[in-house]
Amino acid sequence: MLKKYISIKNPRILEIGFGNGVFMEQCPYPEVYGIDTDASSIARMKSKGFNVKRESFDKMSFPDETFDLIYLSHVLEHTLYPEQAINEIHRVLKKGGILCIVTPDIKRHKFNFYTDHTHKSPFTKDSITNLLALYDCRVLHIRHGLFHQFYWDYFLKRFKPLRKFVYVIKEFIGQILSTEMTVVAKKQ
């Protein structure tokens, strides 16, 4: 999905909160970095040869305008101060760079959002669009989907005969039932 937004041959990519590392492992580009606060996730991805380090995304050690694409899935809703996080992401994202955020949509999630005690900041399509606009990021795409695309790609690679059927079902059901949204924005 992100390939259509990337115009350079070898972008420098950062995943914030990589967790189990599915995005990093599935990413088709060679220069992928990751930050996380979980020591076991870091150790696991380092053992696989990935360039990862332990730090928080609200104060990163990277120089200004380092990355062409920044990806975070189910991370932003866990901070009390999303403005501070987006400000720091904006700092390390290159001008014209792409930001991809996957987060619950509170309008679809309803009160289930707060059943996870670590959820702090709920978002809607409008609220995430307005937040990103404050930091000069223009939303290119917002889409609801059933589970995240990279997990589906990971699954579908293993079950090739079912690929087309599962994809159609996933898209149809995802647009109707999904409580998460994928937001793709560009730094102006």
CSV table of C-alpha atoms in Angstrom, one decimal:
chain,number,residue,atom,x,y,z
A,1,MET,CA,0.0,0.0,0.0
A,2,LEU,CA,2.8,2.5,0.9
A,3,LYS,CA,4.7,1.9,-2.4
A,4,LYS,CA,2.4,4.2,-4.3
A,5,TYR,CA,3.3,7.1,-2.0
A,6,ILE,CA,7.1,6.6,-2.2
A,7,SER,CA,8.8,8.2,-5.2
A,8,ILE,CA,12.4,7.5,-4.4
A,9,LYS,CA,14.2,4.2,-5.1
A,10,ASN,CA,15.6,3.5,-1.6
A,11,PRO,CA,13.8,5.4,1.1
A,12,ARG,CA,15.0,5.6,4.6
A,13,ILE,CA,12.2,4.3,6.8
A,14,LEU,CA,11.5,4.4,10.5
A,15,GLU,CA,9.0,2.2,12.4
A,16,ILE,CA,8.0,3.6,15.7
A,17,GLY,CA,6.9,0.9,18.2
A,18,PHE,CA,7.8,-2.1,16.0
A,19,GLY,CA,6.7,-4.7,18.6
A,20,ASN,CA,6.8,-8.2,16.9
A,21,GLY,CA,8.5,-6.7,13.8
A,22,VAL,CA,6.1,-7.8,11.1
A,23,PHE,CA,6.2,-4.4,9.3
A,24,MET,CA,10.0,-4.4,9.3
A,25,GLU,CA,10.3,-8.0,8.1
A,26,GLN,CA,7.8,-7.4,5.3
A,27,CYS,CA,9.1,-4.0,4.2
A,28,PRO,CA,10.5,-4.3,0.7
A,29,TYR,CA,13.1,-1.5,1.2
A,30,PRO,CA,16.6,-2.2,2.6
A,31,GLU,CA,17.1,0.8,4.9
A,32,VAL,CA,14.6,0.3,7.7
A,33,TYR,CA,15.2,1.5,11.3
A,34,GLY,CA,13.1,0.9,14.4
A,35,ILE,CA,12.6,2.3,17.8
A,36,ASP,CA,10.7,0.7,20.7
A,37,THR,CA,10.7,0.8,24.4
A,38,ASP,CA,10.4,-3.0,24.9
A,39,ALA,CA,13.8,-4.6,25.6
A,40,SER,CA,12.7,-8.1,24.4
A,41,SER,CA,11.4,-6.7,21.1
A,42,ILE,CA,14.6,-4.9,20.5
A,43,ALA,CA,16.8,-8.0,21.3
A,44,ARG,CA,14.7,-10.1,19.0
A,45,MET,CA,14.9,-7.7,16.0
A,46,LYS,CA,18.6,-7.0,16.6
A,47,SER,CA,19.2,-10.8,16.5
A,48,LYS,CA,17.6,-10.8,13.0
A,49,GLY,CA,20.0,-8.0,11.9
A,50,PHE,CA,17.7,-5.0,12.0
A,51,ASN,CA,18.9,-1.5,13.0
A,52,VAL,CA,16.8,-0.9,16.1
A,53,LYS,CA,17.3,0.9,19.4
A,54,ARG,CA,15.5,1.6,22.6
A,55,GLU,CA,14.0,5.0,22.8
A,56,SER,CA,10.7,6.8,23.0
A,57,PHE,CA,9.2,8.5,20.0
A,58,ASP,CA,8.5,11.8,21.9
A,59,LYS,CA,12.2,12.6,22.0
A,60,MET,CA,14.2,10.8,19.3
A,61,SER,CA,18.0,10.9,18.9
A,62,PHE,CA,17.8,11.2,15.1
A,63,PRO,CA,18.9,14.4,13.3
A,64,ASP,CA,16.3,16.6,11.7
A,65,GLU,CA,14.8,15.4,8.4
A,66,THR,CA,16.3,11.9,8.5
A,67,PHE,CA,13.5,9.7,7.2
A,68,ASP,CA,11.5,9.5,4.0
A,69,LEU,CA,8.7,7.4,5.6
A,70,ILE,CA,7.7,7.0,9.2
A,71,TYR,CA,5.3,4.2,10.2
A,72,LEU,CA,3.5,3.6,13.5
A,73,SER,CA,0.8,1.1,14.2
A,74,HIS,CA,-1.2,1.2,17.4
A,75,VAL,CA,1.2,3.5,19.1
A,76,LEU,CA,-0.1,7.1,19.0
A,77,GLU,CA,-3.2,6.3,21.0
A,78,HIS,CA,-1.0,5.2,23.9
A,79,THR,CA,0.4,8.7,24.6
A,80,LEU,CA,-1.1,11.4,26.7
A,81,TYR,CA,0.5,14.1,24.5
A,82,PRO,CA,0.0,13.2,20.9
A,83,GLU,CA,0.9,16.8,19.9
A,84,GLN,CA,4.4,16.4,21.3
A,85,ALA,CA,4.8,13.0,19.5
A,86,ILE,CA,3.7,14.4,16.2
A,87,ASN,CA,5.9,17.4,16.6
A,88,GLU,CA,8.9,15.1,17.1
A,89,ILE,CA,7.9,12.9,14.2
A,90,HIS,CA,7.6,16.0,12.0
A,91,ARG,CA,11.1,17.0,13.1
A,92,VAL,CA,12.7,13.7,11.9
A,93,LEU,CA,10.5,13.3,8.7
A,94,LYS,CA,12.0,14.9,5.5
A,95,LYS,CA,10.0,17.5,3.7
A,96,GLY,CA,7.8,15.7,1.3
A,97,GLY,CA,8.1,12.6,3.5
A,98,ILE,CA,5.2,10.2,4.2
A,99,LEU,CA,3.8,9.4,7.6
A,100,CYS,CA,1.6,6.4,8.1
A,101,ILE,CA,-0.4,6.0,11.3
A,102,VAL,CA,-2.6,3.1,12.2
A,103,THR,CA,-4.9,3.8,15.1
A,104,PRO,CA,-8.3,3.0,16.5
A,105,ASP,CA,-11.2,5.2,15.2
A,106,ILE,CA,-13.1,6.1,18.4
A,107,LYS,CA,-16.3,6.6,16.4
A,108,ARG,CA,-16.2,2.9,15.4
A,109,HIS,CA,-14.5,1.7,18.5
A,110,LYS,CA,-17.0,3.3,20.9
A,111,PHE,CA,-16.4,2.6,24.5
A,112,ASN,CA,-14.3,-0.5,23.8
A,113,PHE,CA,-11.4,1.9,23.2
A,114,TYR,CA,-11.1,2.3,27.0
A,115,THR,CA,-11.2,-1.4,27.8
A,116,ASP,CA,-7.4,-1.2,27.1
A,117,HIS,CA,-6.2,0.7,30.1
A,118,THR,CA,-3.1,1.8,28.1
A,119,HIS,CA,-5.2,3.8,25.6
A,120,LYS,CA,-4.9,7.5,26.4
A,121,SER,CA,-5.7,9.5,23.3
A,122,PRO,CA,-8.7,8.6,21.1
A,123,PHE,CA,-8.9,9.8,17.5
A,124,THR,CA,-11.5,10.2,14.7
A,125,LYS,CA,-10.8,10.9,11.1
A,126,ASP,CA,-11.4,14.6,11.7
A,127,SER,CA,-9.3,14.8,14.9
A,128,ILE,CA,-6.2,13.0,13.4
A,129,THR,CA,-6.5,15.2,10.2
A,130,ASN,CA,-6.6,18.4,12.3
A,131,LEU,CA,-3.7,17.2,14.5
A,132,LEU,CA,-1.6,16.5,11.5
A,133,ALA,CA,-2.5,19.8,9.8
A,134,LEU,CA,-1.1,21.6,12.9
A,135,TYR,CA,2.3,20.2,12.0
A,136,ASP,CA,2.1,20.9,8.3
A,137,CYS,CA,1.2,17.3,7.2
A,138,ARG,CA,-1.6,16.9,4.6
A,139,VAL,CA,-3.7,13.7,4.8
A,140,LEU,CA,-3.6,11.9,1.5
A,141,HIS,CA,-5.6,8.8,2.5
A,142,ILE,CA,-7.7,7.5,5.4
A,143,ARG,CA,-9.1,4.0,5.2
A,144,HIS,CA,-10.7,1.5,7.6
A,145,GLY,CA,-9.7,-2.1,7.3
A,146,LEU,CA,-10.0,-5.4,9.0
A,147,PHE,CA,-6.6,-5.9,10.7
A,148,HIS,CA,-3.6,-4.2,9.3
A,149,GLN,CA,-2.5,-4.6,5.7
A,150,PHE,CA,1.0,-6.0,6.6
A,151,TYR,CA,-0.5,-8.7,8.7
A,152,TRP,CA,-2.7,-9.7,5.9
A,153,ASP,CA,0.2,-9.7,3.4
A,154,TYR,CA,2.1,-11.9,5.8
A,155,PHE,CA,-0.8,-14.3,6.0
A,156,LEU,CA,-1.6,-14.3,2.3
A,157,LYS,CA,2.0,-15.1,1.3
A,158,ARG,CA,1.6,-18.5,3.1
A,159,PHE,CA,-1.8,-19.3,1.5
A,160,LYS,CA,-1.5,-18.3,-2.1
A,161,PRO,CA,-4.5,-20.3,-3.5
A,162,LEU,CA,-6.8,-18.3,-1.2
A,163,ARG,CA,-5.2,-15.0,-1.9
A,164,LYS,CA,-7.8,-13.4,-4.1
A,165,PHE,CA,-10.8,-14.7,-2.2
A,166,VAL,CA,-9.4,-13.7,1.2
A,167,TYR,CA,-8.4,-10.2,-0.1
A,168,VAL,CA,-11.9,-9.4,-1.4
A,169,ILE,CA,-13.6,-10.7,1.8
A,170,LYS,CA,-11.1,-8.7,3.9
A,171,GLU,CA,-11.7,-5.5,2.0
A,172,PHE,CA,-15.5,-5.8,2.1
A,173,ILE,CA,-15.8,-6.8,5.8
A,174,GLY,CA,-13.0,-4.3,6.8
A,175,GLN,CA,-14.8,-1.3,5.4
A,176,ILE,CA,-17.9,-2.2,7.3
A,177,LEU,CA,-16.7,-3.6,10.6
A,178,SER,CA,-13.1,-2.4,11.3
A,179,THR,CA,-12.5,-0.2,14.3
A,180,GLU,CA,-9.0,0.8,13.1
A,181,MET,CA,-8.0,3.4,10.5
A,182,THR,CA,-4.9,3.8,8.5
A,183,VAL,CA,-3.9,7.4,7.9
A,184,VAL,CA,-1.3,8.3,5.2
A,185,ALA,CA,-0.1,11.9,5.3
A,186,LYS,CA,2.6,14.0,3.6
A,187,LYS,CA,4.8,16.6,5.2
A,188,GLN,CA,4.5,19.8,3.3
